[in-house]
Amino acid sequence: MNMPPSSAGLRQVFYISRSRATPVEVQRILANARHRNGLRQVTGALLFTGGHFAQVLEGSPQALVEIMAAIEADPRHEAMTRLIEGDITQRRFDAWTMAFVEALGVDDLIHQLLAAPEVPAERAERVLRLMFESSSAPTG
């Protein structure tokens, strides 16, 4: 679903967390996110590794505050770490209300990021590109 192009008040959040969700719950999370994001004009991508989540969200500041509050309160996430958060001028995932990439077996990458006392912005950006933009075709 294409979102209208907008740069006014556009923000991005990229976070990682340890997953406590079953595969069925992940599919439910994905379906709910796609529906709600469409209503809020939020775009993004979700990566599920089997043991961790990595997600990037793009939208209005208010929409992202609401979504992040819900995610942080969700017991299916733990050890959430925001790697990138700030204003952006252009969406990366404007074609998807929520693209989905399943990359089972790459838990060690996210585990290393969660264990780090601090993740430099450059490394977070590099991880974001590797995880989402280099994937062949996120399904969304």
Short mmCIF file of C-alpha atoms in Angstrom, two decimals:
data_model
loop_
_atom_site.label_atom_id
_atom_site.label_comp_id
_atom_site.label_asym_id
_atom_site.label_seq_id
_atom_site.Cartn_x
_atom_site.Cartn_y
_atom_site.Cartn_z
CA MET A 1 0.00 0.00 0.00
CA ASN A 2 1.61 3.26 -1.06
CA MET A 3 1.53 6.11 1.39
CA PRO A 4 1.21 9.71 0.28
CA PRO A 5 4.64 11.34 0.04
CA SER A 6 5.22 13.63 2.96
CA SER A 7 8.23 15.20 4.58
CA ALA A 8 6.40 17.53 6.98
CA GLY A 9 6.90 16.25 10.50
CA LEU A 10 8.27 12.90 9.38
CA ARG A 11 10.19 10.81 11.91
CA GLN A 12 11.84 7.41 12.05
CA VAL A 13 12.42 4.95 14.87
CA PHE A 14 14.60 1.85 14.49
CA TYR A 15 14.65 -0.52 17.46
CA ILE A 16 15.60 -4.06 18.35
CA SER A 17 14.20 -6.33 21.04
CA ARG A 18 14.24 -9.90 22.25
CA SER A 19 11.12 -11.75 21.10
CA ARG A 20 8.83 -13.61 23.44
CA ALA A 21 6.32 -14.22 20.64
CA THR A 22 5.31 -17.51 19.08
CA PRO A 23 5.26 -17.73 15.26
CA VAL A 24 1.46 -17.45 15.34
CA GLU A 25 1.72 -14.31 17.46
CA VAL A 26 4.25 -12.81 15.03
CA GLN A 27 1.73 -13.24 12.21
CA ARG A 28 -0.93 -11.58 14.39
CA ILE A 29 1.45 -8.71 15.20
CA LEU A 30 2.13 -8.26 11.49
CA ALA A 31 -1.56 -8.23 10.50
CA ASN A 32 -2.44 -5.74 13.25
CA ALA A 33 0.52 -3.49 12.40
CA ARG A 34 -0.40 -3.37 8.73
CA HIS A 35 -3.98 -2.40 9.53
CA ARG A 36 -3.17 0.21 12.18
CA ASN A 37 -0.22 1.67 10.28
CA GLY A 38 -2.41 2.16 7.23
CA LEU A 39 -4.85 4.17 9.32
CA ARG A 40 -2.03 6.28 10.79
CA GLN A 41 -0.05 6.67 7.54
CA VAL A 42 2.91 4.88 9.11
CA THR A 43 5.30 2.83 6.99
CA GLY A 44 8.07 0.48 7.96
CA ALA A 45 9.57 -2.99 8.08
CA LEU A 46 9.73 -5.76 10.65
CA LEU A 47 12.52 -8.32 10.77
CA PHE A 48 11.98 -11.48 12.81
CA THR A 49 14.95 -13.73 13.49
CA GLY A 50 13.20 -16.34 15.58
CA GLY A 51 14.55 -14.90 18.81
CA HIS A 52 14.60 -11.16 18.13
CA PHE A 53 12.77 -8.36 16.40
CA ALA A 54 14.24 -5.42 14.51
CA GLN A 55 11.77 -2.85 13.29
CA VAL A 56 11.88 0.49 11.57
CA LEU A 57 8.84 2.77 11.66
CA GLU A 58 8.28 6.01 9.72
CA GLY A 59 5.49 8.50 10.26
CA SER A 60 4.29 11.51 12.16
CA PRO A 61 5.86 12.14 15.56
CA GLN A 62 2.50 11.62 17.32
CA ALA A 63 1.83 8.30 15.56
CA LEU A 64 5.30 7.00 16.45
CA VAL A 65 4.93 8.03 20.11
CA GLU A 66 1.66 6.09 20.30
CA ILE A 67 3.01 3.03 18.51
CA MET A 68 6.24 2.89 20.52
CA ALA A 69 4.32 3.19 23.79
CA ALA A 70 2.20 0.20 22.77
CA ILE A 71 5.24 -1.83 21.70
CA GLU A 72 7.14 -1.01 24.91
CA ALA A 73 4.14 -2.21 26.96
CA ASP A 74 3.79 -5.41 24.91
CA PRO A 75 5.01 -8.45 26.90
CA ARG A 76 6.08 -10.14 23.64
CA HIS A 77 9.09 -7.77 23.59
CA GLU A 78 11.87 -7.50 26.14
CA ALA A 79 15.20 -5.69 26.30
CA MET A 80 14.03 -3.13 23.74
CA THR A 81 16.77 -0.80 22.51
CA ARG A 82 16.18 2.17 20.23
CA LEU A 83 19.10 2.43 17.83
CA ILE A 84 17.95 5.33 15.64
CA GLU A 85 15.32 7.94 16.35
CA GLY A 86 14.93 11.27 14.64
CA ASP A 87 13.57 13.40 11.86
CA ILE A 88 13.81 12.21 8.28
CA THR A 89 13.07 13.92 4.97
CA GLN A 90 12.05 10.83 3.01
CA ARG A 91 10.54 7.43 3.76
CA ARG A 92 12.59 4.30 3.02
CA PHE A 93 9.60 1.99 3.15
CA ASP A 94 6.92 4.10 1.48
CA ALA A 95 5.59 1.06 -0.38
CA TRP A 96 4.71 -0.88 2.79
CA THR A 97 2.52 -0.27 5.81
CA MET A 98 4.68 -3.04 7.26
CA ALA A 99 7.13 -5.04 5.19
CA PHE A 100 8.16 -8.33 6.75
CA VAL A 101 11.49 -10.10 6.54
CA GLU A 102 12.08 -13.40 8.27
CA ALA A 103 15.75 -14.15 8.82
CA LEU A 104 15.91 -17.15 11.07
CA GLY A 105 19.36 -17.82 12.42
CA VAL A 106 20.76 -14.28 12.57
CA ASP A 107 19.97 -13.82 16.25
CA ASP A 108 23.64 -13.36 17.09
CA LEU A 109 23.77 -9.97 15.31
CA ILE A 110 20.88 -8.51 17.29
CA HIS A 111 22.06 -10.17 20.50
CA GLN A 112 25.42 -8.37 20.11
CA LEU A 113 23.64 -5.05 19.65
CA LEU A 114 21.45 -5.62 22.72
CA ALA A 115 24.53 -6.48 24.78
CA ALA A 116 26.46 -3.37 23.74
CA PRO A 117 26.45 -0.54 26.29
CA GLU A 118 26.04 1.93 23.42
CA VAL A 119 25.57 1.52 19.68
CA PRO A 120 27.08 4.33 17.58
CA ALA A 121 24.64 5.89 15.11
CA GLU A 122 26.84 4.89 12.16
CA ARG A 123 26.72 1.21 13.18
CA ALA A 124 22.96 1.34 13.71
CA GLU A 125 22.52 2.86 10.26
CA ARG A 126 24.73 0.18 8.71
CA VAL A 127 22.74 -2.56 10.45
CA LEU A 128 19.49 -0.98 9.25
CA ARG A 129 20.72 -1.05 5.65
CA LEU A 130 22.01 -4.62 5.91
CA MET A 131 18.86 -5.95 7.52
CA PHE A 132 16.22 -4.33 5.40
CA GLU A 133 17.48 -2.67 2.23
CA SER A 134 19.69 -5.52 1.11
CA SER A 135 16.96 -8.11 1.59
CA SER A 136 15.69 -9.34 -1.74
CA ALA A 137 12.04 -8.34 -1.47
CA PRO A 138 10.30 -7.80 1.84
CA THR A 139 6.79 -9.12 1.73
CA GLY A 140 4.26 -6.53 2.63
#
